[in-house]
PDB file of C-alpha atoms in Angstrom:
ATOM      1  CA  UNK A 328      90.072  73.156  93.281  1.00 95.00           C
ATOM      2  CA  UNK A 329      91.948  73.458  90.015  1.00 98.00           C
ATOM      3  CA  UNK A 330      93.814  76.754  90.145  1.00 98.00           C
ATOM      4  CA  UNK A 331      95.825  78.880  87.710  1.00 98.00           C
ATOM      5  CA  UNK A 332      98.208  81.233  89.515  1.00 98.00           C
ATOM      6  CA  UNK A 333      99.165  84.642  88.100  1.00 98.00           C
ATOM      7  CA  UNK A 334     102.219  86.284  89.751  1.00 98.00           C
ATOM      8  CA  UNK A 335     105.675  87.670  89.079  1.00 97.00           C
ATOM      9  CA  UNK A 336     107.851  89.129  91.887  1.00 97.00           C
ATOM     10  CA  UNK A 337     109.221  87.817  95.188  1.00 97.00           C
ATOM     11  CA  UNK A 338     106.093  89.098  96.959  1.00 98.00           C
ATOM     12  CA  UNK A 339     104.068  86.355  95.250  1.00 98.00           C
ATOM     13  CA  UNK A 340     106.372  83.454  96.187  1.00 98.00           C
ATOM     14  CA  UNK A 341     104.948  82.632  99.659  1.00 98.00           C
ATOM     15  CA  UNK A 342     101.427  82.469  98.189  1.00 98.00           C
ATOM     16  CA  UNK A 343     102.436  80.101  95.424  1.00 98.00           C
ATOM     17  CA  UNK A 344     104.411  77.994  97.904  1.00 98.00           C
ATOM     18  CA  UNK A 345     101.353  77.757 100.161  1.00 98.00           C
ATOM     19  CA  UNK A 346      99.179  76.631  97.241  1.00 98.00           C
ATOM     20  CA  UNK A 347     101.697  74.003  96.118  1.00 98.00           C
ATOM     21  CA  UNK A 348     101.944  72.615  99.621  1.00 98.00           C
ATOM     22  CA  UNK A 349      98.127  72.423 100.000  1.00 97.00           C
ATOM     23  CA  UNK A 350      95.603  69.953  98.684  1.00 96.00           C
ATOM     24  CA  UNK A 351      94.682  72.384  95.829  1.00 97.00           C
ATOM     25  CA  UNK A 352      95.800  71.628  92.283  1.00 98.00           C
ATOM     26  CA  UNK A 353      97.951  74.267  90.594  1.00 98.00           C
ATOM     27  CA  UNK A 354      97.363  73.601  86.927  1.00 98.00           C
ATOM     28  CA  UNK A 355      99.714  76.354  85.657  1.00 98.00           C
ATOM     29  CA  UNK A 356     101.547  79.512  86.561  1.00 98.00           C
ATOM     30  CA  UNK A 357     101.246  82.639  84.449  1.00 98.00           C
ATOM     31  CA  UNK A 358     104.063  85.175  84.856  1.00 98.00           C
ATOM     32  CA  UNK A 359     105.598  88.063  82.891  1.00 96.00           C
ATOM     33  CA  UNK A 360     108.229  87.549  80.257  1.00 95.00           C
ATOM     34  CA  UNK A 361     111.862  87.358  81.369  1.00 94.00           C
ATOM     35  CA  UNK A 362     113.424  90.744  81.902  1.00 89.00           C
ATOM     36  CA  UNK A 363     116.891  91.556  80.574  1.00 82.00           C
ATOM     37  CA  UNK A 364     119.275  92.447  83.389  1.00 78.00           C
ATOM     38  CA  UNK A 365     122.951  93.154  83.937  1.00 69.00           C
ATOM     39  CA  UNK A 366     125.580  94.597  81.651  1.00 70.00           C
ATOM     40  CA  UNK A 367     125.061  91.864  79.099  1.00 71.00           C
ATOM     41  CA  UNK A 368     121.247  92.131  79.218  1.00 75.00           C
ATOM     42  CA  UNK A 369     120.821  88.455  80.042  1.00 82.00           C
ATOM     43  CA  UNK A 370     117.143  87.369  80.147  1.00 87.00           C
ATOM     44  CA  UNK A 371     116.345  86.693  83.796  1.00 91.00           C
ATOM     45  CA  UNK A 372     113.295  84.738  84.976  1.00 95.00           C
ATOM     46  CA  UNK A 373     111.080  86.220  87.689  1.00 96.00           C
ATOM     47  CA  UNK A 374     111.064  84.619  91.141  1.00 97.00           C
ATOM     48  CA  UNK A 375     107.685  83.012  90.493  1.00 98.00           C
ATOM     49  CA  UNK A 376     108.922  81.354  87.284  1.00 98.00           C
ATOM     50  CA  UNK A 377     111.956  79.953  89.118  1.00 98.00           C
ATOM     51  CA  UNK A 378     109.747  78.418  91.819  1.00 98.00           C
ATOM     52  CA  UNK A 379     107.267  76.995  89.300  1.00 98.00           C
ATOM     53  CA  UNK A 380     110.009  75.365  87.284  1.00 98.00           C
ATOM     54  CA  UNK A 381     111.590  73.935  90.447  1.00 97.00           C
ATOM     55  CA  UNK A 382     108.265  72.351  91.347  1.00 97.00           C
ATOM     56  CA  UNK A 383     107.537  71.088  87.841  1.00 98.00           C
ATOM     57  CA  UNK A 384     104.576  73.363  87.270  1.00 98.00           C
ATOM     58  CA  UNK A 385     103.636  74.447  83.772  1.00 98.00           C
ATOM     59  CA  UNK A 386     104.642  78.096  83.067  1.00 98.00           C
ATOM     60  CA  UNK A 387     102.912  80.450  80.630  1.00 98.00           C
ATOM     61  CA  UNK A 388     104.468  83.824  79.729  1.00 97.00           C
ATOM     62  CA  UNK A 389     102.228  85.736  77.327  1.00 97.00           C
ATOM     63  CA  UNK A 390     103.522  88.984  75.889  1.00 94.00           C
ATOM     64  CA  UNK A 391      99.916  90.091  75.462  1.00 94.00           C
ATOM     65  CA  UNK A 392      97.047  88.957  77.649  1.00 93.00           C
ATOM     66  CA  UNK A 393      94.729  88.952  74.631  1.00 94.00           C
ATOM     67  CA  UNK A 394      96.868  86.663  72.490  1.00 94.00           C
ATOM     68  CA  UNK A 395      94.472  84.001  70.992  1.00 95.00           C
ATOM     69  CA  UNK A 396      96.959  81.209  71.579  1.00 96.00           C
ATOM     70  CA  UNK A 397      97.357  82.105  75.257  1.00 97.00           C
ATOM     71  CA  UNK A 398      93.601  82.493  75.817  1.00 97.00           C
ATOM     72  CA  UNK A 399      92.942  79.180  74.137  1.00 97.00           C
ATOM     73  CA  UNK A 400      95.598  77.487  76.268  1.00 97.00           C
ATOM     74  CA  UNK A 401      94.211  79.086  79.437  1.00 97.00           C
ATOM     75  CA  UNK A 402      90.678  77.983  78.582  1.00 97.00           C
ATOM     76  CA  UNK A 403      91.879  74.396  77.951  1.00 97.00           C
ATOM     77  CA  UNK A 404      93.071  74.263  81.555  1.00 97.00           C
ATOM     78  CA  UNK A 405      89.492  74.725  82.769  1.00 97.00           C
ATOM     79  CA  UNK A 406      90.412  76.338  86.097  1.00 98.00           C
ATOM     80  CA  UNK A 407      87.906  76.480  88.932  1.00 97.00           C
ATOM     81  CA  UNK A 408      89.703  79.560  90.281  1.00 98.00           C
ATOM     82  CA  UNK A 409      92.313  82.058  89.173  1.00 98.00           C
ATOM     83  CA  UNK A 410      94.587  83.513  91.871  1.00 98.00           C
ATOM     84  CA  UNK A 411      96.438  86.756  91.156  1.00 98.00           C
ATOM     85  CA  UNK A 412      99.284  87.988  93.423  1.00 98.00           C
ATOM     86  CA  UNK A 413     101.324  90.937  92.105  1.00 97.00           C
ATOM     87  CA  UNK A 414     101.166  89.792  88.490  1.00 97.00           C
ATOM     88  CA  UNK A 415     101.749  93.312  87.210  1.00 92.00           C
ATOM     89  CA  UNK A 416      99.130  93.431  84.433  1.00 93.00           C
ATOM     90  CA  UNK A 417      95.355  93.958  84.318  1.00 92.00           C
ATOM     91  CA  UNK A 418      93.326  90.866  83.376  1.00 95.00           C
ATOM     92  CA  UNK A 419      90.927  91.392  80.465  1.00 96.00           C
ATOM     93  CA  UNK A 420      87.205  90.524  80.838  1.00 96.00           C
ATOM     94  CA  UNK A 421      87.569  87.246  78.960  1.00 96.00           C
ATOM     95  CA  UNK A 422      89.929  85.928  81.647  1.00 98.00           C
ATOM     96  CA  UNK A 423      87.951  87.386  84.559  1.00 97.00           C
ATOM     97  CA  UNK A 424      84.863  85.411  83.500  1.00 97.00           C
ATOM     98  CA  UNK A 425      86.702  82.190  82.704  1.00 97.00           C
ATOM     99  CA  UNK A 426      86.894  80.292  86.034  1.00 97.00           C
ATOM    100  CA  UNK A 427      83.608  79.148  87.574  1.00 95.00           C
ATOM    101  CA  UNK A 428      84.659  80.371  91.001  1.00 96.00           C
ATOM    102  CA  UNK A 429      85.992  83.682  89.694  1.00 96.00           C
ATOM    103  CA  UNK A 430      89.356  85.420  90.014  1.00 98.00           C
ATOM    104  CA  UNK A 431      90.705  86.436  93.386  1.00 98.00           C
ATOM    105  CA  UNK A 432      93.494  88.869  94.083  1.00 98.00           C
ATOM    106  CA  UNK A 433      95.841  89.240  97.055  1.00 98.00           C
ATOM    107  CA  UNK A 434      96.427  92.983  97.556  1.00 98.00           C
ATOM    108  CA  UNK A 435      98.879  94.472 100.047  1.00 98.00           C
ATOM    109  CA  UNK A 436      96.595  97.103 101.647  1.00 98.00           C
ATOM    110  CA  UNK A 437      93.338  97.449 103.504  1.00 98.00           C
ATOM    111  CA  UNK A 438      91.133  98.237 100.532  1.00 98.00           C
ATOM    112  CA  UNK A 439      89.753 100.651  99.510  1.00 98.00           C
ATOM    113  CA  UNK A 440      92.932 102.371 100.710  1.00 98.00           C
ATOM    114  CA  UNK A 441      95.915 102.289  98.370  1.00 98.00           C
ATOM    115  CA  UNK A 442      94.458 100.810  95.225  1.00 98.00           C
ATOM    116  CA  UNK A 443      97.101 100.388  92.595  1.00 97.00           C
ATOM    117  CA  UNK A 444     100.562  99.049  91.881  1.00 96.00           C
ATOM    118  CA  UNK A 445     102.555 100.296  94.917  1.00 98.00           C
ATOM    119  CA  UNK A 446     100.443 100.017  98.075  1.00 98.00           C
ATOM    120  CA  UNK A 447     103.333  99.071 100.334  1.00 98.00           C
ATOM    121  CA  UNK A 448     105.464 102.055  99.294  1.00 98.00           C
ATOM    122  CA  UNK A 449     102.624 104.554  99.521  1.00 98.00           C
ATOM    123  CA  UNK A 450     101.535 103.385 102.962  1.00 98.00           C
ATOM    124  CA  UNK A 451     105.042 104.193 104.214  1.00 98.00           C
ATOM    125  CA  UNK A 452     105.273 107.448 102.269  1.00 98.00           C
ATOM    126  CA  UNK A 453     102.035 108.591 103.885  1.00 98.00           C
ATOM    127  CA  UNK A 454     103.334 107.668 107.366  1.00 98.00           C
ATOM    128  CA  UNK A 455     100.683 105.018 108.066  1.00 98.00           C
ATOM    129  CA  UNK A 456     100.935 103.106 111.364  1.00 98.00           C
ATOM    130  CA  UNK A 457      98.854 100.194 110.093  1.00 98.00           C
ATOM    131  CA  UNK A 458      98.264  98.444 106.792  1.00 98.00           C
ATOM    132  CA  UNK A 459      97.251  94.935 105.852  1.00 98.00           C
ATOM    133  CA  UNK A 460      96.320  92.401 103.212  1.00 98.00           C
ATOM    134  CA  UNK A 461      92.992  92.075 101.355  1.00 98.00           C
ATOM    135  CA  UNK A 462      91.721  89.272  99.218  1.00 98.00           C
ATOM    136  CA  UNK A 463      89.067  90.439  96.778  1.00 98.00           C
ATOM    137  CA  UNK A 464      86.872  89.054  94.029  1.00 98.00           C
ATOM    138  CA  UNK A 465      88.277  90.740  90.925  1.00 98.00           C
ATOM    139  CA  UNK A 466      86.218  92.843  88.546  1.00 96.00           C
ATOM    140  CA  UNK A 467      87.206  95.108  85.631  1.00 95.00           C
ATOM    141  CA  UNK A 468      88.121  98.066  87.856  1.00 95.00           C
ATOM    142  CA  UNK A 469      91.471  98.823  89.431  1.00 95.00           C
ATOM    143  CA  UNK A 470      91.322  96.950  92.757  1.00 97.00           C
ATOM    144  CA  UNK A 471      87.573  97.746  93.093  1.00 97.00           C
ATOM    145  CA  UNK A 472      86.277  94.226  93.584  1.00 98.00           C
ATOM    146  CA  UNK A 473      84.260  92.965  96.543  1.00 98.00           C
ATOM    147  CA  UNK A 474      86.298  92.145  99.671  1.00 98.00           C
ATOM    148  CA  UNK A 475      86.611  88.481 100.648  1.00 98.00           C
ATOM    149  CA  UNK A 476      89.011  88.626 103.630  1.00 97.00           C
ATOM    150  CA  UNK A 477      91.195  91.246 105.341  1.00 97.00           C
ATOM    151  CA  UNK A 478      93.916  91.101 107.939  1.00 98.00           C
ATOM    152  CA  UNK A 479      95.386  94.217 109.602  1.00 98.00           C
ATOM    153  CA  UNK A 480      99.143  94.564 110.220  1.00 97.00           C
ATOM    154  CA  UNK A 481     101.109  97.048 112.329  1.00 98.00           C
ATOM    155  CA  UNK A 482     103.887  98.982 110.597  1.00 98.00           C
ATOM    156  CA  UNK A 483     106.929  99.157 112.818  1.00 97.00           C
ATOM    157  CA  UNK A 484     108.991 102.344 113.117  1.00 95.00           C
ATOM    158  CA  UNK A 485     111.999 100.735 111.362  1.00 94.00           C
ATOM    159  CA  UNK A 486     110.040  99.131 108.512  1.00 98.00           C
ATOM    160  CA  UNK A 487     110.884 100.069 104.968  1.00 98.00           C
ATOM    161  CA  UNK A 488     109.259  98.838 101.734  1.00 98.00           C
ATOM    162  CA  UNK A 489     111.525  95.794 101.672  1.00 98.00           C
ATOM    163  CA  UNK A 490     110.921  94.601 105.226  1.00 98.00           C
ATOM    164  CA  UNK A 491     107.221  95.473 105.178  1.00 98.00           C
ATOM    165  CA  UNK A 492     106.851  93.728 101.819  1.00 98.00           C
ATOM    166  CA  UNK A 493     108.354  90.524 103.227  1.00 98.00           C
ATOM    167  CA  UNK A 494     106.042  90.691 106.204  1.00 98.00           C
ATOM    168  CA  UNK A 495     102.949  91.243 104.088  1.00 98.00           C
ATOM    169  CA  UNK A 496     103.921  88.542 101.577  1.00 98.00           C
ATOM    170  CA  UNK A 497     103.897  85.896 104.322  1.00 98.00           C
ATOM    171  CA  UNK A 498     100.643  87.219 105.776  1.00 98.00           C
ATOM    172  CA  UNK A 499      99.227  87.349 102.222  1.00 98.00           C
ATOM    173  CA  UNK A 500      99.886  83.667 101.792  1.00 98.00           C
ATOM    174  CA  UNK A 501      98.033  82.908 105.022  1.00 98.00           C
ATOM    175  CA  UNK A 502      95.087  85.134 104.071  1.00 98.00           C
ATOM    176  CA  UNK A 503      94.954  83.523 100.614  1.00 98.00           C
ATOM    177  CA  UNK A 504      94.680  80.018 102.054  1.00 98.00           C
ATOM    178  CA  UNK A 505      92.000  81.085 104.565  1.00 97.00           C
ATOM    179  CA  UNK A 506      90.086  82.642 101.641  1.00 98.00           C
ATOM    180  CA  UNK A 507      90.349  79.569  99.485  1.00 97.00           C
ATOM    181  CA  UNK A 508      89.305  77.324 102.334  1.00 96.00           C
ATOM    182  CA  UNK A 509      86.150  79.334 102.916  1.00 95.00           C
ATOM    183  CA  UNK A 510      85.396  79.499  99.230  1.00 94.00           C
ATOM    184  CA  UNK A 511      85.598  75.717  99.143  1.00 91.00           C
ATOM    185  CA  UNK A 512      83.230  75.550 102.099  1.00 93.00           C
ATOM    186  CA  UNK A 513      80.861  77.989 100.490  1.00 89.00           C
ATOM    187  CA  UNK A 514      80.909  80.135 103.630  1.00 90.00           C
ATOM    188  CA  UNK A 515      82.529  83.309 102.240  1.00 91.00           C
ATOM    189  CA  UNK A 516      80.279  86.258 101.319  1.00 93.00           C
ATOM    190  CA  UNK A 517      81.886  88.977  99.170  1.00 96.00           C
ATOM    191  CA  UNK A 518      81.357  92.441 100.684  1.00 97.00           C
ATOM    192  CA  UNK A 519      81.392  95.532  98.432  1.00 98.00           C
ATOM    193  CA  UNK A 520      84.147  98.023  99.256  1.00 98.00           C
ATOM    194  CA  UNK A 521      83.024 101.020 101.291  1.00 96.00           C
ATOM    195  CA  UNK A 522      84.656 104.217 102.533  1.00 94.00           C
ATOM    196  CA  UNK A 523      87.034 106.685 100.922  1.00 95.00           C
ATOM    197  CA  UNK A 524      89.378 105.198  98.373  1.00 97.00           C
ATOM    198  CA  UNK A 525      93.014 106.213  97.977  1.00 98.00           C
ATOM    199  CA  UNK A 526      95.495 105.327  95.312  1.00 97.00           C
ATOM    200  CA  UNK A 527      99.025 103.998  95.065  1.00 98.00           C
ATOM    201  CA  UNK A 528     100.341 104.647  91.537  1.00 97.00           C
ATOM    202  CA  UNK A 529     103.516 102.982  90.332  1.00 96.00           C
ATOM    203  CA  UNK A 530     106.789 104.657  91.215  1.00 97.00           C
ATOM    204  CA  UNK A 531     109.274 105.847  88.593  1.00 96.00           C
ATOM    205  CA  UNK A 532     113.042 105.991  88.805  1.00 91.00           C
ATOM    206  CA  UNK A 533     113.031 109.786  89.169  1.00 93.00           C
ATOM    207  CA  UNK A 534     110.520 109.779  91.994  1.00 97.00           C
ATOM    208  CA  UNK A 535     113.307 109.181  94.540  1.00 97.00           C
ATOM    209  CA  UNK A 536     114.812 112.701  94.400  1.00 97.00           C
ATOM    210  CA  UNK A 537     114.815 114.120  97.916  1.00 97.00           C
ATOM    211  CA  UNK A 538     113.146 117.509  98.474  1.00 97.00           C
ATOM    212  CA  UNK A 539     114.958 118.803 101.545  1.00 97.00           C
ATOM    213  CA  UNK A 540     112.385 121.585 102.074  1.00 97.00           C
ATOM    214  CA  UNK A 541     109.943 119.000 103.426  1.00 98.00           C
ATOM    215  CA  UNK A 542     109.787 118.242 107.184  1.00 98.00           C
ATOM    216  CA  UNK A 543     112.258 115.720 108.592  1.00 98.00           C
ATOM    217  CA  UNK A 544     109.580 113.265 109.607  1.00 98.00           C
ATOM    218  CA  UNK A 545     108.114 113.286 106.088  1.00 98.00           C
ATOM    219  CA  UNK A 546     111.581 112.690 104.655  1.00 98.00           C
ATOM    220  CA  UNK A 547     112.132 109.781 107.030  1.00 98.00           C
ATOM    221  CA  UNK A 548     108.959 108.216 105.630  1.00 98.00           C
ATOM    222  CA  UNK A 549     110.157 109.028 102.130  1.00 98.00           C
ATOM    223  CA  UNK A 550     113.418 107.156 102.651  1.00 98.00           C
ATOM    224  CA  UNK A 551     111.540 104.176 104.079  1.00 98.00           C
ATOM    225  CA  UNK A 552     109.040 104.091 101.242  1.00 98.00           C
ATOM    226  CA  UNK A 553     111.621 104.399  98.504  1.00 98.00           C
ATOM    227  CA  UNK A 554     113.901 101.605  99.718  1.00 98.00           C
ATOM    228  CA  UNK A 555     115.061  99.506  97.945  1.00 97.00           C
ATOM    229  CA  UNK A 556     113.634 100.911  94.680  1.00 96.00           C
ATOM    230  CA  UNK A 557     113.805 103.507  93.263  1.00 96.00           C
ATOM    231  CA  UNK A 558     115.831 104.678  96.280  1.00 98.00           C
ATOM    232  CA  UNK A 559     115.812 108.106  97.945  1.00 98.00           C
ATOM    233  CA  UNK A 560     118.695 110.079  96.427  1.00 97.00           C
ATOM    234  CA  UNK A 561     120.344 113.483  96.346  1.00 97.00           C
ATOM    235  CA  UNK A 562     123.578 114.981  95.054  1.00 96.00           C
ATOM    236  CA  UNK A 563     126.802 115.953  96.848  1.00 94.00           C
ATOM    237  CA  UNK A 564     129.429 117.704  94.752  1.00 88.00           C
ATOM    238  CA  UNK A 565     127.839 116.301  91.565  1.00 89.00           C
ATOM    239  CA  UNK A 566     127.882 112.767  92.985  1.00 93.00           C
ATOM    240  CA  UNK A 567     124.571 110.911  93.272  1.00 95.00           C
ATOM    241  CA  UNK A 568     124.102 109.602  96.797  1.00 96.00           C
ATOM    242  CA  UNK A 569     121.324 107.211  97.869  1.00 97.00           C
ATOM    243  CA  UNK A 570     120.076 107.707 101.423  1.00 98.00           C
ATOM    244  CA  UNK A 571     118.997 104.338 102.869  1.00 98.00           C
ATOM    245  CA  UNK A 572     118.562 104.960 106.606  1.00 98.00           C
ATOM    246  CA  UNK A 573     117.811 108.059 108.703  1.00 98.00           C
ATOM    247  CA  UNK A 574     116.578 109.259 112.065  1.00 98.00           C
ATOM    248  CA  UNK A 575     114.824 112.508 112.992  1.00 98.00           C
ATOM    249  CA  UNK A 576     116.390 115.025 115.375  1.00 98.00           C
ATOM    250  CA  UNK A 577     115.227 118.245 116.953  1.00 97.00           C
ATOM    251  CA  UNK A 578     116.819 121.445 115.739  1.00 97.00           C
ATOM    252  CA  UNK A 579     116.980 123.523 112.593  1.00 96.00           C
ATOM    253  CA  UNK A 580     119.224 124.093 109.622  1.00 96.00           C
ATOM    254  CA  UNK A 581     119.171 125.220 106.017  1.00 97.00           C
ATOM    255  CA  UNK A 582     117.293 122.555 103.996  1.00 97.00           C
ATOM    256  CA  UNK A 583     119.809 120.206 102.378  1.00 97.00           C
ATOM    257  CA  UNK A 584     122.829 121.708 104.090  1.00 97.00           C
ATOM    258  CA  UNK A 585     125.087 119.744 106.434  1.00 97.00           C
ATOM    259  CA  UNK A 586     124.754 120.858 110.061  1.00 97.00           C
ATOM    260  CA  UNK A 587     127.186 118.363 111.541  1.00 95.00           C
ATOM    261  CA  UNK A 588     129.768 116.197 109.784  1.00 95.00           C
ATOM    262  CA  UNK A 589     131.906 115.044 112.706  1.00 89.00           C
ATOM    263  CA  UNK A 590     130.669 112.048 114.696  1.00 83.00           C
ATOM    264  CA  UNK A 591     127.512 111.836 112.591  1.00 92.00           C
ATOM    265  CA  UNK A 592     126.063 113.286 109.421  1.00 97.00           C
ATOM    266  CA  UNK A 593     123.220 115.692 110.126  1.00 98.00           C
ATOM    267  CA  UNK A 594     121.328 117.642 107.461  1.00 98.00           C
ATOM    268  CA  UNK A 595     118.828 120.469 107.698  1.00 98.00           C
ATOM    269  CA  UNK A 596     115.234 120.126 106.423  1.00 98.00           C
ATOM    270  CA  UNK A 597     112.132 122.249 106.139  1.00 98.00           C
ATOM    271  CA  UNK A 598     111.348 121.400 109.767  1.00 98.00           C
ATOM    272  CA  UNK A 599     113.698 119.540 112.078  1.00 98.00           C
ATOM    273  CA  UNK A 600     116.961 117.757 111.305  1.00 98.00           C
ATOM    274  CA  UNK A 601     117.701 114.474 109.609  1.00 98.00           C
ATOM    275  CA  UNK A 602     120.579 112.307 110.843  1.00 98.00           C
ATOM    276  CA  UNK A 603     121.778 110.094 107.997  1.00 98.00           C
ATOM    277  CA  UNK A 604     122.535 106.618 109.394  1.00 97.00           C
ATOM    278  CA  UNK A 605     123.272 104.716 106.154  1.00 97.00           C
ATOM    279  CA  UNK A 606     123.909 105.795 102.586  1.00 98.00           C
ATOM    280  CA  UNK A 607     125.208 104.512  99.297  1.00 97.00           C
ATOM    281  CA  UNK A 608     127.602 106.536  97.163  1.00 95.00           C
ATOM    282  CA  UNK A 609     127.382 106.038  93.425  1.00 92.00           C
ATOM    283  CA  UNK A 610     128.973 102.745  92.406  1.00 91.00           C
ATOM    284  CA  UNK A 611     129.579 101.671  96.028  1.00 95.00           C
ATOM    285  CA  UNK A 612     127.880  99.464  98.550  1.00 96.00           C
ATOM    286  CA  UNK A 613     125.655 100.710 101.381  1.00 97.00           C
ATOM    287  CA  UNK A 614     127.780 102.032 104.242  1.00 97.00           C
ATOM    288  CA  UNK A 615     127.321 103.758 107.597  1.00 96.00           C
ATOM    289  CA  UNK A 616     127.508 107.518 107.721  1.00 96.00           C
ATOM    290  CA  UNK A 617     130.556 107.216 109.931  1.00 94.00           C
ATOM    291  CA  UNK A 618     132.395 105.138 107.322  1.00 94.00           C
ATOM    292  CA  UNK A 619     131.356 107.618 104.636  1.00 95.00           C
ATOM    293  CA  UNK A 620     132.714 110.553 106.655  1.00 94.00           C
ATOM    294  CA  UNK A 621     136.055 108.849 107.236  1.00 91.00           C
ATOM    295  CA  UNK A 622     136.745 108.984 103.507  1.00 81.00           C
ATOM    296  CA  UNK A 623     135.538 112.538 102.944  1.00 86.00           C
ATOM    297  CA  UNK A 624     136.438 115.987 104.150  1.00 85.00           C
ATOM    298  CA  UNK A 625     133.022 117.474 104.753  1.00 90.00           C
ATOM    299  CA  UNK A 626     132.100 120.386 106.926  1.00 90.00           C
ATOM    300  CA  UNK A 627     128.994 122.274 108.013  1.00 91.00           C
ATOM    301  CA  UNK A 628     127.346 124.274 105.217  1.00 92.00           C
ATOM    302  CA  UNK A 629     128.095 121.796 102.371  1.00 93.00           C
ATOM    303  CA  UNK A 630     124.859 121.149 100.504  1.00 94.00           C
ATOM    304  CA  UNK A 631     123.164 117.942  99.362  1.00 93.00           C
ATOM    305  CA  UNK A 632     121.153 119.987  96.869  1.00 84.00           C
ATOM    306  CA  UNK A 633     123.762 119.985  94.079  1.00 70.00           C
ATOM    307  CA  UNK A 634     123.521 118.297  90.719  1.00 62.00           C
TER     308      UNK A 634
END
């Protein structure tokens, strides 16, 4: 089949690689415009663009999905199928109806759970033990299309959004190829979504502020879901500290206050204690709590609730 691939971040890379290494024809890759990064705001191509250019695949980067020039170019490609993996924008009806086999999306949840932009993060934030990947036939709704294929995945106790994302990206590529194979055979029957839907809205930079009044187990999930971005953070003596790894302990203490700052760094929460394993002071690299304590004179009672 002649395929146009829509995708942007690292999560989409295994899926595009799988397509490029298959017998399918990737006519073009559509990705978001280069983002400016670093102190000098240098335009930086997304991972999908880098891969496409390395493989000699045509790259399209529309600023607006309804640009007449872009739509005309897309139509001229005459795709049999459009594949969307974490593209980051909603496709307008004119694109959805363009390919004769439709548009399929690889979504990192077991739909209808966690519809939206951040399904991996929200599965962790909600303390899920399982998640998965769904391929669906896209419609005009937000992840409401009929299900084509699903595969369930266990969430390990030490998974965070980064590690779980890598795991799901690889499984997503496998599920995509199974889906395309069965579409080619004509043996795949779309099944309407059923059951209670939940949502995974995009995260903002300020969403990472730690609320120490919450239970320790909930805060552990919060740290996992917020890593690596936007990061779970708090303040110690006016310094912003990112918390990147924690474990839960029995006991009690004032929420946000240090209970132990000797061999390990233990903080009180709304229920239970949180032992901080790794953290990142402002402007520094991630370090162990023990290394952090060696350079600071901290004692019980000091609060992480400051500004």
